[in-house]
Structure formats: C-alpha cells, structure tokens
Tab-separated table of C-alpha atoms in Angstrom:
chain	number	residue	atom	x	y	z
A	28	UNK	CA	100.362	132.701	151.727
A	29	UNK	CA	99.686	129.559	149.852
A	30	UNK	CA	96.162	129.542	148.523
A	31	UNK	CA	95.791	125.908	147.358
A	32	UNK	CA	97.649	122.777	148.147
A	33	UNK	CA	99.197	121.026	145.128
A	34	UNK	CA	96.835	118.086	145.656
A	35	UNK	CA	93.808	120.383	145.348
A	36	UNK	CA	95.117	121.879	142.112
A	37	UNK	CA	95.777	118.373	140.807
A	38	UNK	CA	92.201	117.285	141.507
A	39	UNK	CA	90.942	120.383	139.704
A	40	UNK	CA	93.049	119.676	136.628
A	41	UNK	CA	91.898	116.052	136.726
A	42	UNK	CA	88.246	117.117	136.602
A	43	UNK	CA	88.870	119.420	133.636
A	44	UNK	CA	90.610	116.572	131.815
A	45	UNK	CA	87.774	114.176	132.644
A	46	UNK	CA	85.228	116.619	131.256
A	47	UNK	CA	87.174	116.960	128.011
A	48	UNK	CA	87.657	113.219	127.703
A	49	UNK	CA	83.967	112.407	128.111
A	50	UNK	CA	83.213	114.885	125.344
A	51	UNK	CA	85.744	113.179	123.113
A	52	UNK	CA	84.361	109.702	123.804
A	53	UNK	CA	80.844	110.352	122.477
A	54	UNK	CA	81.467	112.824	119.686
A	55	UNK	CA	78.006	112.238	118.238
A	56	UNK	CA	76.355	113.356	121.408
A	57	UNK	CA	77.914	116.774	121.122
A	58	UNK	CA	76.304	117.469	117.769
A	59	UNK	CA	73.213	115.295	118.018
A	60	UNK	CA	70.392	116.416	120.199
A	61	UNK	CA	70.166	113.797	122.914
A	62	UNK	CA	66.572	114.735	123.669
A	63	UNK	CA	65.395	113.266	120.343
A	64	UNK	CA	65.033	109.592	119.534
A	65	UNK	CA	64.682	108.412	115.954
A	66	UNK	CA	63.002	105.114	115.084
A	67	UNK	CA	64.189	103.669	111.767
A	68	UNK	CA	62.114	101.425	109.543
A	69	UNK	CA	61.260	100.333	106.038
A	70	UNK	CA	58.181	100.379	103.800
A	71	UNK	CA	55.405	98.198	105.211
A	72	UNK	CA	56.837	98.120	108.687
A	73	UNK	CA	54.695	99.339	111.567
A	74	UNK	CA	56.874	101.811	113.417
A	75	UNK	CA	56.001	102.601	116.991
A	76	UNK	CA	55.555	106.272	117.758
A	77	UNK	CA	54.919	106.407	121.477
A	78	UNK	CA	51.796	104.306	121.855
A	79	UNK	CA	50.710	105.329	118.386
A	80	UNK	CA	52.236	103.853	115.237
A	81	UNK	CA	52.983	104.841	111.656
A	82	UNK	CA	53.302	102.574	108.612
A	83	UNK	CA	54.469	103.717	105.200
A	84	UNK	CA	52.368	101.438	103.011
A	85	UNK	CA	53.475	102.402	99.521
A	86	UNK	CA	55.823	104.619	97.580
A	87	UNK	CA	55.122	105.670	93.991
A	88	UNK	CA	56.986	107.689	91.394
A	89	UNK	CA	54.845	109.757	89.044
A	90	UNK	CA	55.366	112.380	86.339
A	91	UNK	CA	52.191	114.292	87.195
A	92	UNK	CA	49.670	114.208	89.974
A	93	UNK	CA	46.115	115.178	90.744
A	94	UNK	CA	45.479	116.549	94.217
A	95	UNK	CA	41.896	115.395	93.945
A	96	UNK	CA	40.258	112.921	91.608
A	97	UNK	CA	37.834	115.624	90.480
A	98	UNK	CA	40.649	117.931	89.381
A	99	UNK	CA	40.902	118.181	85.616
A	100	UNK	CA	44.394	119.617	85.324
A	101	UNK	CA	47.297	117.502	86.518
A	102	UNK	CA	50.250	119.216	88.186
A	103	UNK	CA	53.483	118.793	86.241
A	104	UNK	CA	57.147	118.970	87.079
A	105	UNK	CA	60.599	118.903	85.485
A	106	UNK	CA	61.699	116.614	88.293
A	107	UNK	CA	59.684	113.735	89.568
A	108	UNK	CA	56.863	113.400	92.053
A	109	UNK	CA	57.311	110.904	94.850
A	110	UNK	CA	54.085	109.861	96.536
A	111	UNK	CA	54.294	108.319	99.992
A	112	UNK	CA	51.177	106.613	101.335
A	113	UNK	CA	50.876	106.035	105.042
A	114	UNK	CA	48.658	104.688	107.760
A	115	UNK	CA	48.658	106.315	111.176
A	116	UNK	CA	47.314	104.428	114.171
A	117	UNK	CA	46.446	106.492	117.197
A	118	UNK	CA	47.020	105.123	120.699
A	119	UNK	CA	45.955	106.605	123.999
A	120	UNK	CA	48.422	109.442	124.392
A	121	UNK	CA	48.187	112.595	122.337
A	122	UNK	CA	50.984	112.321	119.752
A	123	UNK	CA	51.223	116.090	119.354
A	124	UNK	CA	51.979	117.517	115.941
A	125	UNK	CA	54.705	116.766	113.448
A	126	UNK	CA	56.234	117.703	110.122
A	127	UNK	CA	57.216	115.310	107.370
A	128	UNK	CA	59.992	115.686	104.821
A	129	UNK	CA	61.893	113.614	102.296
A	130	UNK	CA	65.646	113.662	102.450
A	131	UNK	CA	68.232	112.265	100.070
A	132	UNK	CA	71.862	111.354	100.575
A	133	UNK	CA	73.006	114.590	98.955
A	134	UNK	CA	71.379	116.433	101.790
A	135	UNK	CA	68.413	118.018	100.059
A	136	UNK	CA	65.259	118.260	102.112
A	137	UNK	CA	61.913	118.222	100.302
A	138	UNK	CA	58.607	119.285	101.755
A	139	UNK	CA	55.201	118.026	100.782
A	140	UNK	CA	53.797	119.927	97.790
A	141	UNK	CA	50.102	119.106	97.603
A	142	UNK	CA	48.307	122.178	98.830
A	143	UNK	CA	45.377	120.400	100.398
A	144	UNK	CA	47.572	118.112	102.428
A	145	UNK	CA	48.936	119.214	105.762
A	146	UNK	CA	52.651	119.417	106.417
A	147	UNK	CA	52.526	116.502	108.816
A	148	UNK	CA	50.605	113.393	109.697
A	149	UNK	CA	47.394	114.216	111.503
A	150	UNK	CA	46.589	111.428	113.885
A	151	UNK	CA	42.948	110.385	114.242
A	152	UNK	CA	41.101	109.944	117.527
A	153	UNK	CA	42.076	107.045	119.829
A	154	UNK	CA	41.387	103.582	118.433
A	155	UNK	CA	41.191	104.706	114.815
A	156	UNK	CA	43.614	104.400	111.927
A	157	UNK	CA	43.911	107.045	109.280
A	158	UNK	CA	45.361	106.584	105.830
A	159	UNK	CA	46.554	109.311	103.549
A	160	UNK	CA	49.368	110.348	101.252
A	161	UNK	CA	51.997	112.997	100.760
A	162	UNK	CA	53.437	114.076	97.438
A	163	UNK	CA	56.968	115.454	97.186
A	164	UNK	CA	58.585	117.091	94.179
A	165	UNK	CA	62.097	115.700	93.920
A	166	UNK	CA	65.169	116.338	91.784
A	167	UNK	CA	65.768	113.265	89.577
A	168	UNK	CA	69.531	113.507	90.142
A	169	UNK	CA	69.144	113.332	93.866
A	170	UNK	CA	67.235	110.193	94.698
A	171	UNK	CA	69.845	107.943	96.242
A	172	UNK	CA	69.079	107.095	99.851
A	173	UNK	CA	65.634	108.661	99.760
A	174	UNK	CA	64.233	108.699	103.287
A	175	UNK	CA	60.845	109.713	104.602
A	176	UNK	CA	61.264	111.585	107.861
A	177	UNK	CA	58.757	112.564	110.470
A	178	UNK	CA	59.860	115.150	112.986
A	179	UNK	CA	57.799	115.814	116.084
A	180	UNK	CA	57.293	119.547	116.325
A	181	UNK	CA	55.192	119.848	119.446
A	182	UNK	CA	55.575	117.569	122.402
A	183	UNK	CA	55.604	117.569	126.142
A	184	UNK	CA	58.868	118.422	127.800
A	185	UNK	CA	60.553	115.819	129.933
A	186	UNK	CA	60.213	112.959	127.474
A	187	UNK	CA	62.522	112.643	124.469
A	188	UNK	CA	60.886	113.724	121.233
A	189	UNK	CA	60.312	110.787	118.928
A	190	UNK	CA	61.160	111.032	115.254
A	191	UNK	CA	60.694	108.505	112.488
A	192	UNK	CA	62.917	107.774	109.494
A	193	UNK	CA	61.670	105.353	106.836
A	194	UNK	CA	64.103	104.097	104.221
A	195	UNK	CA	62.296	104.227	100.877
A	196	UNK	CA	64.551	101.585	99.303
A	197	UNK	CA	66.499	103.608	96.746
A	198	UNK	CA	69.991	102.264	97.496
A	199	UNK	CA	71.763	103.435	94.362
A	200	UNK	CA	71.562	105.756	91.363
A	201	UNK	CA	70.765	102.802	89.058
A	202	UNK	CA	67.697	101.870	91.079
A	203	UNK	CA	66.715	105.535	91.121
A	204	UNK	CA	67.028	105.717	87.332
A	205	UNK	CA	64.878	102.617	86.884
A	206	UNK	CA	62.227	104.030	89.187
A	207	UNK	CA	62.198	107.334	87.294
A	208	UNK	CA	61.969	105.528	83.916
A	209	UNK	CA	59.086	103.440	85.129
A	210	UNK	CA	57.309	106.332	86.820
A	211	UNK	CA	53.565	106.383	86.342
A	212	UNK	CA	52.096	109.066	84.094
A	213	UNK	CA	49.753	110.229	86.766
A	214	UNK	CA	49.173	109.809	90.469
A	215	UNK	CA	45.810	110.574	92.019
A	216	UNK	CA	46.068	111.511	95.662
A	217	UNK	CA	43.818	109.288	97.718
A	218	UNK	CA	41.359	110.970	100.021
A	219	UNK	CA	42.236	110.794	103.673
A	220	UNK	CA	40.099	108.158	105.292
A	221	UNK	CA	39.621	106.884	108.786
A	222	UNK	CA	38.784	103.370	109.889
A	223	UNK	CA	38.482	101.545	113.134
A	224	UNK	CA	41.751	99.937	114.074
A	225	UNK	CA	41.631	96.176	113.713
B	32	UNK	CA	93.000	120.739	168.437
B	33	UNK	CA	90.296	121.094	171.018
B	34	UNK	CA	87.403	118.716	171.079
B	35	UNK	CA	84.871	121.553	170.761
B	36	UNK	CA	86.564	123.006	167.658
B	37	UNK	CA	86.509	119.621	166.027
B	38	UNK	CA	82.848	119.156	166.910
B	39	UNK	CA	82.028	122.557	165.387
B	40	UNK	CA	83.858	121.731	162.204
B	41	UNK	CA	82.170	118.348	161.934
B	42	UNK	CA	78.733	119.832	162.408
B	43	UNK	CA	79.473	122.414	159.741
B	44	UNK	CA	80.769	119.883	157.253
B	45	UNK	CA	77.970	117.387	157.801
B	46	UNK	CA	75.251	120.012	157.519
B	47	UNK	CA	76.812	121.345	154.310
B	48	UNK	CA	76.920	117.812	152.932
B	49	UNK	CA	73.283	117.219	153.844
B	50	UNK	CA	72.216	120.516	152.256
B	51	UNK	CA	74.030	119.727	149.012
B	52	UNK	CA	72.625	116.190	148.912
B	53	UNK	CA	69.153	117.547	149.547
B	54	UNK	CA	69.427	120.105	146.739
B	55	UNK	CA	70.790	117.460	144.365
B	56	UNK	CA	67.983	115.047	145.170
B	57	UNK	CA	65.354	117.760	144.815
B	58	UNK	CA	66.699	118.977	141.462
B	59	UNK	CA	66.810	115.422	140.141
B	60	UNK	CA	63.239	114.475	140.949
B	61	UNK	CA	61.467	117.846	140.883
B	62	UNK	CA	60.741	117.368	137.184
B	63	UNK	CA	58.782	114.248	137.910
B	64	UNK	CA	57.032	115.068	141.151
B	65	UNK	CA	54.303	117.494	141.927
B	66	UNK	CA	54.531	119.599	138.804
B	67	UNK	CA	50.841	120.354	138.517
B	68	UNK	CA	51.085	121.739	135.022
B	69	UNK	CA	52.931	118.743	133.708
B	70	UNK	CA	50.545	116.311	135.383
B	71	UNK	CA	47.644	118.240	133.877
B	72	UNK	CA	49.125	118.379	130.408
B	73	UNK	CA	49.739	114.672	130.449
B	74	UNK	CA	46.001	114.232	130.764
B	75	UNK	CA	45.497	113.368	134.415
B	76	UNK	CA	42.027	113.717	135.880
B	77	UNK	CA	42.159	115.853	139.016
B	78	UNK	CA	38.629	115.278	140.292
B	79	UNK	CA	35.963	112.667	139.803
B	80	UNK	CA	32.354	113.528	140.500
B	81	UNK	CA	29.161	111.632	139.764
B	82	UNK	CA	26.543	113.174	137.524
B	83	UNK	CA	27.285	116.565	138.982
B	84	UNK	CA	26.388	119.331	139.220
B	85	UNK	CA	29.918	120.610	139.354
B	86	UNK	CA	31.305	124.057	138.641
B	87	UNK	CA	34.246	124.186	136.281
B	88	UNK	CA	35.557	127.469	134.921
B	89	UNK	CA	32.387	129.346	135.959
B	90	UNK	CA	30.113	126.926	134.163
B	91	UNK	CA	27.957	124.468	136.066
B	92	UNK	CA	27.823	121.062	134.441
B	93	UNK	CA	25.431	118.233	134.989
B	94	UNK	CA	25.516	114.984	133.087
B	95	UNK	CA	22.029	113.935	132.028
B	96	UNK	CA	22.415	110.913	129.811
B	97	UNK	CA	24.708	108.952	127.596
B	98	UNK	CA	23.464	106.719	124.832
B	99	UNK	CA	25.100	104.748	122.050
B	100	UNK	CA	23.624	104.931	118.550
B	101	UNK	CA	24.495	103.614	115.149
B	102	UNK	CA	22.735	106.475	113.368
B	103	UNK	CA	21.359	109.873	114.285
B	104	UNK	CA	18.294	111.582	112.849
B	105	UNK	CA	17.422	115.245	112.661
B	106	UNK	CA	14.151	116.955	113.590
B	107	UNK	CA	12.510	115.745	110.366
B	108	UNK	CA	13.524	112.132	111.101
B	109	UNK	CA	16.077	112.237	108.308
B	110	UNK	CA	19.386	110.574	108.882
B	111	UNK	CA	22.197	112.977	109.712
B	112	UNK	CA	25.208	112.349	107.514
B	113	UNK	CA	28.370	112.263	109.502
B	114	UNK	CA	31.721	110.642	109.220
B	115	UNK	CA	31.633	107.426	111.155
B	116	UNK	CA	33.634	104.506	109.798
B	117	UNK	CA	32.465	100.893	109.891
B	118	UNK	CA	32.907	99.413	113.338
B	119	UNK	CA	32.409	102.700	115.101
B	120	UNK	CA	29.562	103.755	117.344
B	121	UNK	CA	28.042	107.180	117.868
B	122	UNK	CA	27.815	108.254	121.476
B	123	UNK	CA	25.319	110.984	122.263
B	124	UNK	CA	25.834	112.709	125.592
B	125	UNK	CA	23.273	115.117	126.973
B	126	UNK	CA	24.423	117.568	129.581
B	127	UNK	CA	22.938	120.596	131.332
B	128	UNK	CA	25.155	123.634	131.388
B	129	UNK	CA	24.655	126.843	133.348
B	130	UNK	CA	26.906	129.822	132.662
B	131	UNK	CA	27.489	131.532	135.989
B	132	UNK	CA	28.371	135.061	137.071
B	133	UNK	CA	31.858	136.077	136.064
B	134	UNK	CA	31.983	134.039	132.883
B	135	UNK	CA	32.993	135.925	129.765
B	136	UNK	CA	30.101	135.653	127.374
B	137	UNK	CA	29.760	137.253	124.011
B	138	UNK	CA	27.592	135.388	121.535
B	139	UNK	CA	27.503	132.466	123.861
B	140	UNK	CA	30.477	130.836	125.488
B	141	UNK	CA	32.653	127.859	124.877
B	142	UNK	CA	31.663	124.639	126.525
B	143	UNK	CA	33.557	121.586	125.548
B	144	UNK	CA	33.487	118.164	127.047
B	145	UNK	CA	35.595	115.222	126.008
B	146	UNK	CA	34.652	111.581	126.292
B	147	UNK	CA	36.950	109.420	128.367
B	148	UNK	CA	37.360	105.699	128.882
B	149	UNK	CA	38.948	103.708	131.693
B	150	UNK	CA	42.125	103.156	129.678
B	151	UNK	CA	42.813	106.874	129.457
B	152	UNK	CA	41.639	107.340	125.875
B	153	UNK	CA	40.060	110.714	125.225
B	154	UNK	CA	37.778	111.518	122.300
B	155	UNK	CA	36.934	114.976	121.118
B	156	UNK	CA	33.414	115.731	120.091
B	157	UNK	CA	32.347	115.663	116.456
B	158	UNK	CA	30.361	118.533	115.042
B	159	UNK	CA	26.936	117.510	113.911
B	160	UNK	CA	24.235	119.636	112.320
B	161	UNK	CA	20.509	119.146	112.597
B	162	UNK	CA	20.105	117.632	116.045
B	163	UNK	CA	17.131	118.798	118.087
B	164	UNK	CA	19.515	120.010	120.800
B	165	UNK	CA	22.286	122.581	120.407
B	166	UNK	CA	25.712	120.964	120.138
B	167	UNK	CA	27.642	124.012	121.252
B	168	UNK	CA	27.044	126.905	123.608
B	169	UNK	CA	27.187	129.686	121.019
B	170	UNK	CA	24.132	128.577	119.046
B	171	UNK	CA	22.271	131.756	118.076
B	172	UNK	CA	18.975	129.961	117.576
B	173	UNK	CA	19.052	128.368	120.987
B	174	UNK	CA	21.074	130.709	123.205
B	175	UNK	CA	21.816	129.864	126.806
B	176	UNK	CA	21.495	132.890	129.084
B	177	UNK	CA	23.537	133.661	132.146
B	178	UNK	CA	22.409	131.819	135.262
B	179	UNK	CA	19.921	129.830	133.227
B	180	UNK	CA	20.327	126.175	132.542
B	181	UNK	CA	20.320	124.890	129.007
B	182	UNK	CA	20.726	121.399	127.675
B	183	UNK	CA	23.338	120.595	125.064
B	184	UNK	CA	24.208	117.447	123.188
B	185	UNK	CA	27.747	116.352	122.459
B	186	UNK	CA	28.384	113.716	119.830
B	187	UNK	CA	31.394	111.417	119.805
B	188	UNK	CA	32.481	108.714	117.391
B	189	UNK	CA	34.310	105.857	119.096
B	190	UNK	CA	35.312	102.325	118.098
B	191	UNK	CA	32.679	99.798	119.158
B	192	UNK	CA	35.279	97.963	121.227
B	193	UNK	CA	35.679	101.035	123.433
B	194	UNK	CA	32.014	101.281	124.435
B	195	UNK	CA	32.206	99.000	127.523
B	196	UNK	CA	35.176	101.021	128.721
B	197	UNK	CA	33.583	104.460	128.561
B	198	UNK	CA	33.447	106.106	131.951
B	199	UNK	CA	32.247	109.653	131.429
B	200	UNK	CA	32.968	113.101	130.103
B	201	UNK	CA	35.755	115.344	131.213
B	202	UNK	CA	35.590	119.097	131.494
B	203	UNK	CA	38.691	121.205	131.870
B	204	UNK	CA	39.728	124.469	133.376
B	205	UNK	CA	43.123	125.038	131.814
B	206	UNK	CA	43.719	128.325	133.622
B	207	UNK	CA	47.328	128.263	134.704
B	208	UNK	CA	46.471	128.809	138.351
B	209	UNK	CA	43.625	126.308	138.433
B	210	UNK	CA	44.446	123.374	136.163
B	211	UNK	CA	41.407	121.241	136.913
B	212	UNK	CA	40.180	118.314	134.884
B	213	UNK	CA	36.886	117.035	136.201
B	214	UNK	CA	35.461	113.677	135.203
B	215	UNK	CA	31.680	113.334	135.319
B	216	UNK	CA	30.740	109.671	135.361
B	217	UNK	CA	27.509	107.991	134.366
C-alpha cells in the first residue's frame, strides 16, 4: 500500500527546505536574542529607555579614585580607572532593574568597582532625575572601542527587554593612549543626587 | 461518491479547519488578553473606591486626608530633615487602618500605600522620623491592635508639577489568587 502520494512528500520536503532557508537568511537572529532591543548612543545623548531615559554626561580617566570625598586614602590601580557619569530620568512605567558594564573591542567585560555604588542604575521616582557615577578598573591595553552597556536584568515578559550601549568615543589605540597619558591624578565620586526633572 | 459521504467529509474538514483556526487565534492573543497577573504587574488599578472604607488583604483602609507641604515639623516644632529636591512638594496622607481577623501579625503588620496620579505615575512613600503619627504599622511605640483602628501617616515626595494630577493612594493585594489594586480617591 502506498502511504503518501509523491506530491505530499514533495510538499513536506519543500517545507523543510523553507525552514532551513529562513534560518540562513537572518543568521544574526539565530545567535542574537530577538527578545532584546539595544539602543545605541553617544556621550551627552539622551537615550530613551522605555518611557524613562538615560544620558551619559561625562567620561573621565583617572589614576586613582576616592569613593567618597571624605575618604582619606585613594584607591590605586596598575590599570586605569574609567569614571562614567550619568543622569537617569524616570518616566511613568517601572523600568525594573539593570546591570551596567564596560566592554572593549577585545571582548573584555568590566564591572563597576566602587563598593558603595550599585551594579546598575537605580531609577528615581516618577518625574525625578538622578545623577550618579560608576567607576570601572580597565586594562590600559584594552581601551579601543570602549562601550558603556546597560543590560536590563528584570523586566516584564511579553515586551522585548531594552538594553543601552553608549559609545565612549575611544576609536583607536592612539586616542586611548592620549586619554591614559592625560588621565587625572584623582577622581572623586560624586554623591548620587536627585532633582526634579525640568 | 454518494452525496451523504461527501457531506460528511466536508463537515469533518470544515470543523477541523475551524478548530485549528480557533486554537491559532487563541494562542496568538492569549498573551495580551485577560491575563490577570500580567495586567496587575503592569500596574493596572482593578477597583476604584472613594474614601473607603475598603478591605484589602485583611486590612480595612480609610483615606482621611491629603495635604501638600513644603516642610514638615516634628512634635517639638522642629523641621524634619528629609531628602526633597528643589521643585518638589511633600504630600502627607493620613489614613485609618484596621487589621482584621485572619491577618498575620507579629510586631505589627505591613501596610503600604502608594500615591498615584491620573497619568499612571506611582510614588512610593518616603520614610520620615519624628512625625506625630506613626508612618508604618509596626511602630512599637504606637502599636495598632487587631480589630482596632489606628491612624497612620504616609509621606511622599513628588514634583510640584504632579500635584494637580494626584488622584489618590493605591493599596495592593498581590496574592496570586487575588491580585487586587484598589485606588482610594480624595
């Protein structure tokens, strides 16, 4: 007894081929998580994060840093400290929680080092803007393409998770070297402060 | 082929098609419709009442007053230091709470109300020390006993521009089987 007609088999094979072809067409989609959306930006640019927003206001290189202006002993490193100052505006919706990291072209991922700072941006209450800073300890040989990344760690299912990537304007090793040479002797972490959004 | 056989087959095929279409449609939209937990987690208010009283999670709430201030003073008329940036206003809400039978109480209970405006913004209360009213329901000096009504004060810091929009306080019962968010309006 003949189980399937040739036409049926042909349709089946066609579907298998179609499935394979669609996978080939968008290769990125196979490896990239399609439930995450990354917004790219530069220093000074207000980057939308849902109905909240994040701005990286300043980036500083420093040889030592003080976690608090009342500290008497600066923290030192063989590498370099990169301070990233930000402003976070809070909209209506709860932005959930997030983690921030620095990444470089070589693939290293740095986490914030200051012990009194949290590992992510804490958003203020609705209608307020909070400013603060993160300090990262970075290898001086790995500064090209330095990017500040915010990854949403807790969010509601059903909507794509929003991430932020801010290019910190270190396009080449020469620029990196200049920045390291001109690094400040000391960076004092500013206190987190909240103001009414204007 | 007989007419009746064909009719049978057609009925079978059409009903199968309808079933499959129905399942497909349901699976597509079920994420967005009627998921009570999702609606709740996205911050939707499920009930609106006036001043109350209303029972939420075995606590009876009644909204007594809401007043905007630029500064707060303690019992000795000294200013209470609290973090409120320029351009912000302090909102003091007084509410009567009654813990009812069945509520788990050891060293008080948790009673938390959030301030809400008509644009959907929600503010959490700020902790303040020195007010003449307790600001939480576990205050040892001013305990609230079961089935007795006590008055508490909740303090919020909001931008001045939000004051005309404020509509009331919201109280939640986040129990998975209940999922109520009640808005008490002024």
